[in-house]
mmCIF file of C-alpha atoms and ligand atoms in Angstrom:
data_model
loop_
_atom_site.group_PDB
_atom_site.id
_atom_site.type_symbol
_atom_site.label_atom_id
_atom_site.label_comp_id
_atom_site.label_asym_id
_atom_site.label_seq_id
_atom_site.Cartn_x
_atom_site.Cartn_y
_atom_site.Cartn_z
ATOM 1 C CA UNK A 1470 0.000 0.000 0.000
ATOM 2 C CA UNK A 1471 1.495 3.731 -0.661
ATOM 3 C CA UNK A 1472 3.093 4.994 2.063
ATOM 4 C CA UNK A 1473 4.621 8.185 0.879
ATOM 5 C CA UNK A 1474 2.760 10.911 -1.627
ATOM 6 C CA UNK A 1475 4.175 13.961 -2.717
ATOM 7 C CA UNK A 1476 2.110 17.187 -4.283
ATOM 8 C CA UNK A 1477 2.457 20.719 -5.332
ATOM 9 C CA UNK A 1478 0.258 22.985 -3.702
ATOM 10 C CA UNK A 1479 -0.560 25.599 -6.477
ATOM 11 C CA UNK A 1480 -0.930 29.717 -5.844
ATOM 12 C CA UNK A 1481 -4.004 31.646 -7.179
ATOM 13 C CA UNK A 1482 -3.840 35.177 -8.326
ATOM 14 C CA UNK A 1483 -7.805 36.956 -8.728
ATOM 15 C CA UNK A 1484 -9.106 38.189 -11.699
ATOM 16 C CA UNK A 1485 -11.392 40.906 -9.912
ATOM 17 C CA UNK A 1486 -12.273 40.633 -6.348
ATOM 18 C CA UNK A 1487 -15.939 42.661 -5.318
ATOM 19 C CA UNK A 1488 -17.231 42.273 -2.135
ATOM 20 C CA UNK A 1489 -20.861 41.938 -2.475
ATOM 21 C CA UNK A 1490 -22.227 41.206 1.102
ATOM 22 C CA UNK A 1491 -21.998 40.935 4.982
ATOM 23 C CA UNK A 1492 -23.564 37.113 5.936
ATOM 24 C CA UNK A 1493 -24.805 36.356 9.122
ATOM 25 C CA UNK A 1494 -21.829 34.338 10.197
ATOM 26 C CA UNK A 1495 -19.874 37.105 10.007
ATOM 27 C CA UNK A 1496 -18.509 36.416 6.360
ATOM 28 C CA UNK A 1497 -18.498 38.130 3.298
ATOM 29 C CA UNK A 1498 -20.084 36.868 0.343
ATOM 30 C CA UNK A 1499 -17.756 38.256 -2.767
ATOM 31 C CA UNK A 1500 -17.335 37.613 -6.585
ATOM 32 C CA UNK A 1501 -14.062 36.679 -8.185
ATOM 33 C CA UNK A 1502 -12.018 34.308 -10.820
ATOM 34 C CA UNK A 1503 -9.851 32.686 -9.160
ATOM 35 C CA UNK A 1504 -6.964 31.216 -11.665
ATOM 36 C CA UNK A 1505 -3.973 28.990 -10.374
ATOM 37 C CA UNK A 1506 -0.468 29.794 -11.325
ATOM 38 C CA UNK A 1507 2.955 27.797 -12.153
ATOM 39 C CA UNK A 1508 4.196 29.548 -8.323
ATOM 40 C CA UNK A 1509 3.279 26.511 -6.585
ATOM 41 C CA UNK A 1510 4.878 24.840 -2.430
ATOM 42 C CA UNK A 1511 5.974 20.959 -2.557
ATOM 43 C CA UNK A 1512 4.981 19.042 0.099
ATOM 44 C CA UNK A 1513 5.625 15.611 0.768
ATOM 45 C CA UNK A 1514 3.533 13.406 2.966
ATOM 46 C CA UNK A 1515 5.032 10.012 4.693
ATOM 47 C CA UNK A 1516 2.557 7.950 6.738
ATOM 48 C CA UNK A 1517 3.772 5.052 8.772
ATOM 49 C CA UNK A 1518 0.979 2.603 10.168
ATOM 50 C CA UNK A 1519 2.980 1.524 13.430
ATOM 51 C CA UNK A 1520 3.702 5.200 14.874
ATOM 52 C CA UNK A 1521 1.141 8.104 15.445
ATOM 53 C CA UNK A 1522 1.549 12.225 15.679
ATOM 54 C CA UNK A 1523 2.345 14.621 13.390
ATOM 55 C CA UNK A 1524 6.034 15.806 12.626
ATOM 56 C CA UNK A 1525 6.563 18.778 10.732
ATOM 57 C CA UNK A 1526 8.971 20.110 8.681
ATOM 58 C CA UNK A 1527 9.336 23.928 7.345
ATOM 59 C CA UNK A 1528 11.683 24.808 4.437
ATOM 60 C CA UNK A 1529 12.062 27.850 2.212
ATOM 61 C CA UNK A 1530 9.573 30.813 2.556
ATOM 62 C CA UNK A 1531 9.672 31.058 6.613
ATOM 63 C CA UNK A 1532 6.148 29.661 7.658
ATOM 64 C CA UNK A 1533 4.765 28.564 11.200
ATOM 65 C CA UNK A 1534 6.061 25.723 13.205
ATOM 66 C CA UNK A 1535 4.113 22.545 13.807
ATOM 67 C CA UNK A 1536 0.358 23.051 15.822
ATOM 68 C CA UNK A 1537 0.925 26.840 14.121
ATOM 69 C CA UNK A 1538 0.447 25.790 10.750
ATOM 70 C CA UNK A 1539 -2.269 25.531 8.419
ATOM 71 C CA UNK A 1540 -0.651 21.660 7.247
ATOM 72 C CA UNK A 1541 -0.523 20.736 10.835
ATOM 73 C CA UNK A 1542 -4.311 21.805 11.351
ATOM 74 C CA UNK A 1543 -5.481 20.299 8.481
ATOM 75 C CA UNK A 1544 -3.557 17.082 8.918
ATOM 76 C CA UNK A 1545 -4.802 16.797 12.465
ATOM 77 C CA UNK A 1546 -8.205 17.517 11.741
ATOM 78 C CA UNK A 1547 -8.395 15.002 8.421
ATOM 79 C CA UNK A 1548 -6.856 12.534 10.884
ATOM 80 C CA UNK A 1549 -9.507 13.028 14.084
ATOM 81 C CA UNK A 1550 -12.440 13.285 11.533
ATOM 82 C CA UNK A 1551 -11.204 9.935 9.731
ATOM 83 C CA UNK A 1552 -10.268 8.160 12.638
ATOM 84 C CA UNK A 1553 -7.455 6.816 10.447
ATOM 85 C CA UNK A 1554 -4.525 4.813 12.268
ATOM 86 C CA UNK A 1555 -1.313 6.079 11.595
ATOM 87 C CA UNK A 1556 1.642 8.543 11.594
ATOM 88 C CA UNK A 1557 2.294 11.630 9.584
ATOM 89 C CA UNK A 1558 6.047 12.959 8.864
ATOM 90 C CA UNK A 1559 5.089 16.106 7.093
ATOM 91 C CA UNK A 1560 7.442 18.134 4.560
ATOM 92 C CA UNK A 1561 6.392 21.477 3.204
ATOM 93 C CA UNK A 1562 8.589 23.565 1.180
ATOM 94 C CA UNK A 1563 7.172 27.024 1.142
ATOM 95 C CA UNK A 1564 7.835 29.464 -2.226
ATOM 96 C CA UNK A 1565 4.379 31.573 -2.272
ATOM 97 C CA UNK A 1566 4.859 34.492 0.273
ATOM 98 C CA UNK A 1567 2.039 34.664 2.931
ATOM 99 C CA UNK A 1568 0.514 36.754 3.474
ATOM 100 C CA UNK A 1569 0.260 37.300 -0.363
ATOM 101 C CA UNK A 1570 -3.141 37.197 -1.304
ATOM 102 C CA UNK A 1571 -2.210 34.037 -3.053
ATOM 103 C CA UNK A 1572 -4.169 31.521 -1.380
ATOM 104 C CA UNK A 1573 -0.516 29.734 -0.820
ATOM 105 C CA UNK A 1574 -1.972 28.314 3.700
ATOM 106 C CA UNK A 1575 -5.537 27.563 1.450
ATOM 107 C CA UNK A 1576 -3.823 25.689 -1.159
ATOM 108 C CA UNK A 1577 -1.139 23.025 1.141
ATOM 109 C CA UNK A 1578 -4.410 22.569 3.155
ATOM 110 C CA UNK A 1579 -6.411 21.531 0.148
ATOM 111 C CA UNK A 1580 -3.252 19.527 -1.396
ATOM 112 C CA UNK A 1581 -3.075 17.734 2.615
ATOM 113 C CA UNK A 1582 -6.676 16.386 2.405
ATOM 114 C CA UNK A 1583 -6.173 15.264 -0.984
ATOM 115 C CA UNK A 1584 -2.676 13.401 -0.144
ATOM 116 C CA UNK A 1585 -4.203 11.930 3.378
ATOM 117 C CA UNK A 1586 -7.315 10.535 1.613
ATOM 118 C CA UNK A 1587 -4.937 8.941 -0.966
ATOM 119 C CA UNK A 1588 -2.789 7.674 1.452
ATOM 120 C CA UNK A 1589 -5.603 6.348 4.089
ATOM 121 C CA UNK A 1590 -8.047 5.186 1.780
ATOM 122 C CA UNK A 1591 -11.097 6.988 4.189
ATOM 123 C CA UNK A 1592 -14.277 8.069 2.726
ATOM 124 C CA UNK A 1593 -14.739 11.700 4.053
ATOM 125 C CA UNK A 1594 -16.926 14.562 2.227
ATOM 126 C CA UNK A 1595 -13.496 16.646 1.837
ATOM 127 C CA UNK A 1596 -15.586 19.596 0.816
ATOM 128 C CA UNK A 1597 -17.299 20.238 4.279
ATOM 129 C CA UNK A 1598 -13.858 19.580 6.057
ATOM 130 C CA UNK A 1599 -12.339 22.323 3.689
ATOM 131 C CA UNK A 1600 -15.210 24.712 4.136
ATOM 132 C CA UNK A 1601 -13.807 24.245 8.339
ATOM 133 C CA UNK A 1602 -10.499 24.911 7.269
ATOM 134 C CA UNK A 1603 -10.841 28.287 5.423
ATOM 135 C CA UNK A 1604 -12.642 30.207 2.910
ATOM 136 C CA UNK A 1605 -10.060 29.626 -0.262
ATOM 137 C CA UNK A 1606 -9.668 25.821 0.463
ATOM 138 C CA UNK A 1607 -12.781 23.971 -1.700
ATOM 139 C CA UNK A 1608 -11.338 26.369 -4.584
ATOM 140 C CA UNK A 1609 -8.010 24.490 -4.474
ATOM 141 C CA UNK A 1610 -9.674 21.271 -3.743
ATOM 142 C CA UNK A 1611 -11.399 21.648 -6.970
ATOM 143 C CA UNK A 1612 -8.328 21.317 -9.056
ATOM 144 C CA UNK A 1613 -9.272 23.311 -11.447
ATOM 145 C CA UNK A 1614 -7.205 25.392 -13.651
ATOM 146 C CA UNK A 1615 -9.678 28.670 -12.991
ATOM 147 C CA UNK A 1616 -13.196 29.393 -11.502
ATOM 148 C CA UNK A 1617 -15.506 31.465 -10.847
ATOM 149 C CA UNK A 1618 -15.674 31.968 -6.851
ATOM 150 C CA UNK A 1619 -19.004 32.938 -5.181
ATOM 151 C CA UNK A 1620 -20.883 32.826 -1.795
ATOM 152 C CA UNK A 1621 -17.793 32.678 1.093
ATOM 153 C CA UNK A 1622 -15.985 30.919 -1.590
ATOM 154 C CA UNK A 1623 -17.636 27.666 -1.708
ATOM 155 C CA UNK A 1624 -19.969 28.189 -4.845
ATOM 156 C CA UNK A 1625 -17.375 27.414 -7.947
ATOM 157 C CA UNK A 1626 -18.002 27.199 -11.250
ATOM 158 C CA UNK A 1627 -14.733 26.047 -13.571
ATOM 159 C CA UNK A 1628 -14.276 28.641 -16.068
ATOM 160 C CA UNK A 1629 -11.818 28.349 -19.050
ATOM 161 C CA UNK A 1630 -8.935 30.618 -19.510
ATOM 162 C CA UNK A 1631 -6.710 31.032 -22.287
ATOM 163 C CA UNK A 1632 -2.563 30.475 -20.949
ATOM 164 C CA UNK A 1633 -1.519 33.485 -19.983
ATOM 165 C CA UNK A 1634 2.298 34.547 -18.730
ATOM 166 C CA UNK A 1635 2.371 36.622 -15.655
ATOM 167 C CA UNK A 1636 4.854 38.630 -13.155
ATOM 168 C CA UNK A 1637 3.766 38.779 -9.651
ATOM 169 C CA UNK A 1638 5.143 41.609 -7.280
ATOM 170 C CA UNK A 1639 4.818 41.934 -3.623
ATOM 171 C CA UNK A 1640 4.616 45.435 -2.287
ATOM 172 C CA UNK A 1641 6.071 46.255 1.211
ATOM 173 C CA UNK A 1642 2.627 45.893 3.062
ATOM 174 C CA UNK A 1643 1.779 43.185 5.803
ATOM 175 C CA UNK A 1644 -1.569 43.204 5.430
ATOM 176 C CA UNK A 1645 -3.504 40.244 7.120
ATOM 177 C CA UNK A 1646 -7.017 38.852 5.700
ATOM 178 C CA UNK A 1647 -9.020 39.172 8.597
ATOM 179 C CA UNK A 1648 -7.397 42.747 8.780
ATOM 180 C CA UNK A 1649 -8.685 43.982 5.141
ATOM 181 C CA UNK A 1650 -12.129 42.338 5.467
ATOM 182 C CA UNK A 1651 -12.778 44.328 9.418
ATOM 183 C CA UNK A 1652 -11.225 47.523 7.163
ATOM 184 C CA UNK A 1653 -13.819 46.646 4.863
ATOM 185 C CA UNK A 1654 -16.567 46.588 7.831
ATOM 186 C CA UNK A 1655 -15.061 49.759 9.194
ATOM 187 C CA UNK A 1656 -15.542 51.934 6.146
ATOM 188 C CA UNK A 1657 -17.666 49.877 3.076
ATOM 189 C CA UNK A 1658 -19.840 53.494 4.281
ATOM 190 C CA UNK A 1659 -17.404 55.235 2.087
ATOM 191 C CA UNK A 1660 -17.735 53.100 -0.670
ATOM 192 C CA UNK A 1661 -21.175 53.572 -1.318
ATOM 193 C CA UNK A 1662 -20.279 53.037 -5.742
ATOM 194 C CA UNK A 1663 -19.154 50.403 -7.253
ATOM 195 C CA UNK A 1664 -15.794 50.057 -8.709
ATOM 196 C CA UNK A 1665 -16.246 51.514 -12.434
ATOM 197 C CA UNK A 1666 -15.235 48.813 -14.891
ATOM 198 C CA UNK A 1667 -12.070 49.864 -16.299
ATOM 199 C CA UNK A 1668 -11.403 46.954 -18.566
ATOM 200 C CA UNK A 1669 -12.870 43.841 -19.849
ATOM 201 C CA UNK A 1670 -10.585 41.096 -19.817
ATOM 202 C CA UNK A 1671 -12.642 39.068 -21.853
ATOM 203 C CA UNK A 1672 -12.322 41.236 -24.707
ATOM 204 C CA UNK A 1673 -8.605 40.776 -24.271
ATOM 205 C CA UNK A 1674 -7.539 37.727 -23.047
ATOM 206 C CA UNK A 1675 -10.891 35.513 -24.138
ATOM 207 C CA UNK A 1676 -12.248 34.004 -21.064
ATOM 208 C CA UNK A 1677 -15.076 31.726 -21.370
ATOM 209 C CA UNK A 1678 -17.951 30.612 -19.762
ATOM 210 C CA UNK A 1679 -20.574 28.294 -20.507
ATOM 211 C CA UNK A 1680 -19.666 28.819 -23.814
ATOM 212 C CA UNK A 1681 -19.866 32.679 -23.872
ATOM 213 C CA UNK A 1682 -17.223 34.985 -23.417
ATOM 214 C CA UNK A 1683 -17.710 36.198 -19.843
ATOM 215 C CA UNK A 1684 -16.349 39.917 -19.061
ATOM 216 C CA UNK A 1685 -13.709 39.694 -16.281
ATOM 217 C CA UNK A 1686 -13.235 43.328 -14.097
ATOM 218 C CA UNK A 1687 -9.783 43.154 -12.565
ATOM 219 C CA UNK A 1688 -10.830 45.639 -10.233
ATOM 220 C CA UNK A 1689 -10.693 44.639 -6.283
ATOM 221 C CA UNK A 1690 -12.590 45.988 -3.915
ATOM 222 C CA UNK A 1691 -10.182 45.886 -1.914
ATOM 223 C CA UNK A 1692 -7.600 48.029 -3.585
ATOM 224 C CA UNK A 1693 -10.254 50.464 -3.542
ATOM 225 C CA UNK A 1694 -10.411 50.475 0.409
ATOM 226 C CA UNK A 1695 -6.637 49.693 0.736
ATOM 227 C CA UNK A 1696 -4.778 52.111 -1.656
ATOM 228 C CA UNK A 1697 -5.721 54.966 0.498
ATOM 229 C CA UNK A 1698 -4.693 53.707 3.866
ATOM 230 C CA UNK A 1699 -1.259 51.733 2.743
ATOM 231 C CA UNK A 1700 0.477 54.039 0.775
ATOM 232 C CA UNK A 1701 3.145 51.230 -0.875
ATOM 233 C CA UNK A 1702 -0.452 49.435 -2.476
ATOM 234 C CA UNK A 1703 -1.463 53.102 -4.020
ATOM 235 C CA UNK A 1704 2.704 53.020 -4.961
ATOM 236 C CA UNK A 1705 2.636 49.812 -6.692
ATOM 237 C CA UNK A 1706 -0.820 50.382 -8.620
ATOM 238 C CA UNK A 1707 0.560 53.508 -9.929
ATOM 239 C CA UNK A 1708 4.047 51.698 -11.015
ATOM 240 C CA UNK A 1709 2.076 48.788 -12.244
ATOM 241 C CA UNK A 1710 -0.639 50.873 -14.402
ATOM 242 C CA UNK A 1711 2.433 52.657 -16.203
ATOM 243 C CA UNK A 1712 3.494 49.038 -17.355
ATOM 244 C CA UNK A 1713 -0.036 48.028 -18.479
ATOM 245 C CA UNK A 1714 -4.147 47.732 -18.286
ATOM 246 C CA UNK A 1715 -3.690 44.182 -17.248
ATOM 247 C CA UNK A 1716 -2.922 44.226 -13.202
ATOM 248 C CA UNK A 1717 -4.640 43.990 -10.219
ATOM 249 C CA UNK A 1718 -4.354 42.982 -6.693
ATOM 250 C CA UNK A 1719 -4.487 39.491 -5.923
ATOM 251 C CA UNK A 1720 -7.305 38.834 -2.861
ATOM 252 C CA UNK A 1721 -6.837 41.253 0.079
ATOM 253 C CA UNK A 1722 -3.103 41.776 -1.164
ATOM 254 C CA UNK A 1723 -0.623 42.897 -0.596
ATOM 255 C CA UNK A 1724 0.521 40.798 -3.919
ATOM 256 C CA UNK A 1725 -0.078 42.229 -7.539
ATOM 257 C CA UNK A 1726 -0.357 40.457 -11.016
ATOM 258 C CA UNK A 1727 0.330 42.168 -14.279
ATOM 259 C CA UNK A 1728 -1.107 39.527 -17.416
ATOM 260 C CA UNK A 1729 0.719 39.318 -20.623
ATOM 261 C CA UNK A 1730 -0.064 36.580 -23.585
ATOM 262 C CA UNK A 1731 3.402 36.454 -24.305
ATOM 263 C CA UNK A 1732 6.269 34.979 -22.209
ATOM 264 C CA UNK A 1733 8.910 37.741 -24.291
ATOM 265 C CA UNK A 1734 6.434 40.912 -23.354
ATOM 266 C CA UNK A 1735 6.872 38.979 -19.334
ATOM 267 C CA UNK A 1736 10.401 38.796 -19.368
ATOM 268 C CA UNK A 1737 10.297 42.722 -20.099
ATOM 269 C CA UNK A 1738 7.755 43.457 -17.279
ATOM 270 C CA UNK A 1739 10.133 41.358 -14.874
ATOM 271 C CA UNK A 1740 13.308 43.147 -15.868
ATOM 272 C CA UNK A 1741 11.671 46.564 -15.785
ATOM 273 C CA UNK A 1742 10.048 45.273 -12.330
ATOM 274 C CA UNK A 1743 12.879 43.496 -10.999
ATOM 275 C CA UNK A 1744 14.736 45.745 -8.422
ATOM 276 C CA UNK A 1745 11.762 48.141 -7.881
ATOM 277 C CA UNK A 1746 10.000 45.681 -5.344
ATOM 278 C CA UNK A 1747 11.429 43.089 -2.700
ATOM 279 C CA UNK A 1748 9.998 40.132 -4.358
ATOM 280 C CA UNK A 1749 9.219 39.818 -8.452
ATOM 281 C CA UNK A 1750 8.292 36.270 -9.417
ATOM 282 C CA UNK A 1751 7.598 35.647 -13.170
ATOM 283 C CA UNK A 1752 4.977 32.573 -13.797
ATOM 284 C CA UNK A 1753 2.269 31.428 -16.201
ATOM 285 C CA UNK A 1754 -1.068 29.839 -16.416
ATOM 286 C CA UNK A 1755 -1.381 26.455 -15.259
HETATM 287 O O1 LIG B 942 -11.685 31.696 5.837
HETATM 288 P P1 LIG B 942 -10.364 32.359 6.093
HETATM 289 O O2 LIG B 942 -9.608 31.704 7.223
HETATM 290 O O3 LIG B 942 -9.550 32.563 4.884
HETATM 291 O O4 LIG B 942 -10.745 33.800 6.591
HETATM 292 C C1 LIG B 942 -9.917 34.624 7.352
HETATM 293 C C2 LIG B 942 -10.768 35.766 7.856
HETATM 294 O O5 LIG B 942 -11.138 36.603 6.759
HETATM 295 C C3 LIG B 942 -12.083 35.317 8.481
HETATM 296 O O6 LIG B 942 -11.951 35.174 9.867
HETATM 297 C C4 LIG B 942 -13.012 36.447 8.155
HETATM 298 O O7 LIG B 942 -12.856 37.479 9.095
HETATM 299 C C5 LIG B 942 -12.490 36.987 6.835
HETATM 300 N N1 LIG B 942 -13.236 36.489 5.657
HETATM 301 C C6 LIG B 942 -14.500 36.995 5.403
HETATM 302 N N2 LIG B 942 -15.186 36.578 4.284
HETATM 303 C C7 LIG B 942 -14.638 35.680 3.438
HETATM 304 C C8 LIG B 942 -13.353 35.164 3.685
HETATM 305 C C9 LIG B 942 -12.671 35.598 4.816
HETATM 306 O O8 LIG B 942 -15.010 37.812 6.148
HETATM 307 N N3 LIG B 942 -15.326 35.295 2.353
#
């Protein structure tokens, strides 16, 4: 029987982010693609019948020790849930920065209860556990390439993307989830318009949906709400919107995407980027 399983835990960028409600548990219902990107963490997952625990082991991108971290959580919980007999020697090599706005703790969670139910055989609804986890995980338990993200981020509908090359920069700001969305709470007075659409994606880059070419805002709500109270987000937007129409912030930040269909016109974002911010990271499409 396997023993041993190894995955890559993709990053998402968001193609548009709008907040479009406060729910009664305290969540916000929002609109978004979400699209997965080349960035991705390993992690490698050994599980040996005669021991039990959970060891855990960090490498690359600093990331929380053991009971801290999102693998450890979600390895613990899959095991309680499961009842499944065993040990867990854990690996995780981190490259997506966090926080990012990349959905990098939502994604190893999602790649952990996909290993563990490999590796255990158990029958578990993995979609309610991910739901418990966080908002982003059923996304990346979907393994799709893109979606459309609704609700708290459990309504998904696969949407198809053409490949795309992109270069993702992180601007100086440390700016938490639950942070941006009790901003959001705080002021959403101010922001009594919408976001005015200032491009269509769709028109540009083709994105499809049932069939139909579906328009794609890359506007984020959050920017909106952000930009004026972190002044490197308002700093990179302006760099970024000198480069080209195609960026945005990626969820609550404080990580950007600029699109390109070609890998050349990429290269020459990431050189003119490169340099300007403390981490440029050049990807594609999955
Ligand atoms: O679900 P996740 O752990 O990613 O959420 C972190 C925090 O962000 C939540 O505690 C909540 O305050 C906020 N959040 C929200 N609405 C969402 C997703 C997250 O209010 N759809």
């Amino acid at each position: 029987m396997m023993n041993r399983i190894f995955i890559e835990a993709p990053a998402k960028i968001n193609l548009g982010l709008q907040i479009t409600g406060l729910r009664a548990d305290g969540f916000h219902s929002l609109e978004s693609i979400f699209a997965t990107v080349t960035l991705a963490d390993q992690i490698e997952i050994l599980l040996n019948r005669n021991e039990s625990g959970i060891a855990l082991e960090c490498s690359g991108i600093p990331s929380p020790a053991a009971e801290g971290n999102i693998v450890w959580k979600t390895a613990k919980l899959f095991m309680e849930e499961t009842s499944a007999v065993g040990g867990l020697t854990i690996s995780l090599h981190k490259n997506i920065p966090s926080p990012g706005g990349l959905g990098g703790g939502s994604s190893n969670a999602a790649s952990v209860l996909l290993a563990l139910q490999k590796l255990t055989n158990c029958n578990i609804d993995l979609f309610k556990l991910a739901e418990r986890i966080g908002s982003d995980v059923p996304f990346f338990l979907l393994q799709e390439r893109a979606a459309i993200v609704s609700g708290r981020g459990e309504l998904l509908r696969s949407v198809s993307l053409p490949d795309f090359h992109c270069v993702l920069v992180h601007s100086e700001e440390n700016i938490p989830t639950p942070m941006a969305f009790k901003l959001w709470d705080e002021f959403q007075g101010d922001l009594t318009e919408a976001c005015p659409i200032s491009n269509y994606t769709a028109l540009k880059f083709g994105v499809w949906h049932e069939g139909k070419p579906f328009p794609v805002r890359l506007d984020n709500h959050f920017l909106t709400l952000l930009g004026s109270r972190f002044p490197a987000l308002a700093q990179t937007a302006e760099e970024l919107s000198l480069l080209t129409v195609n960026w945005g912030l990626s969820g609550s930040g404080p990580t950007f995407y600029t699109l390109f269909r070609s890998e050349e016109e990429a290269k020459e974002a990431e050189k003119h980027l490169a340099g300007k911010f403390p981490w440029v990271f050049r990807c594609q499409s999955r």
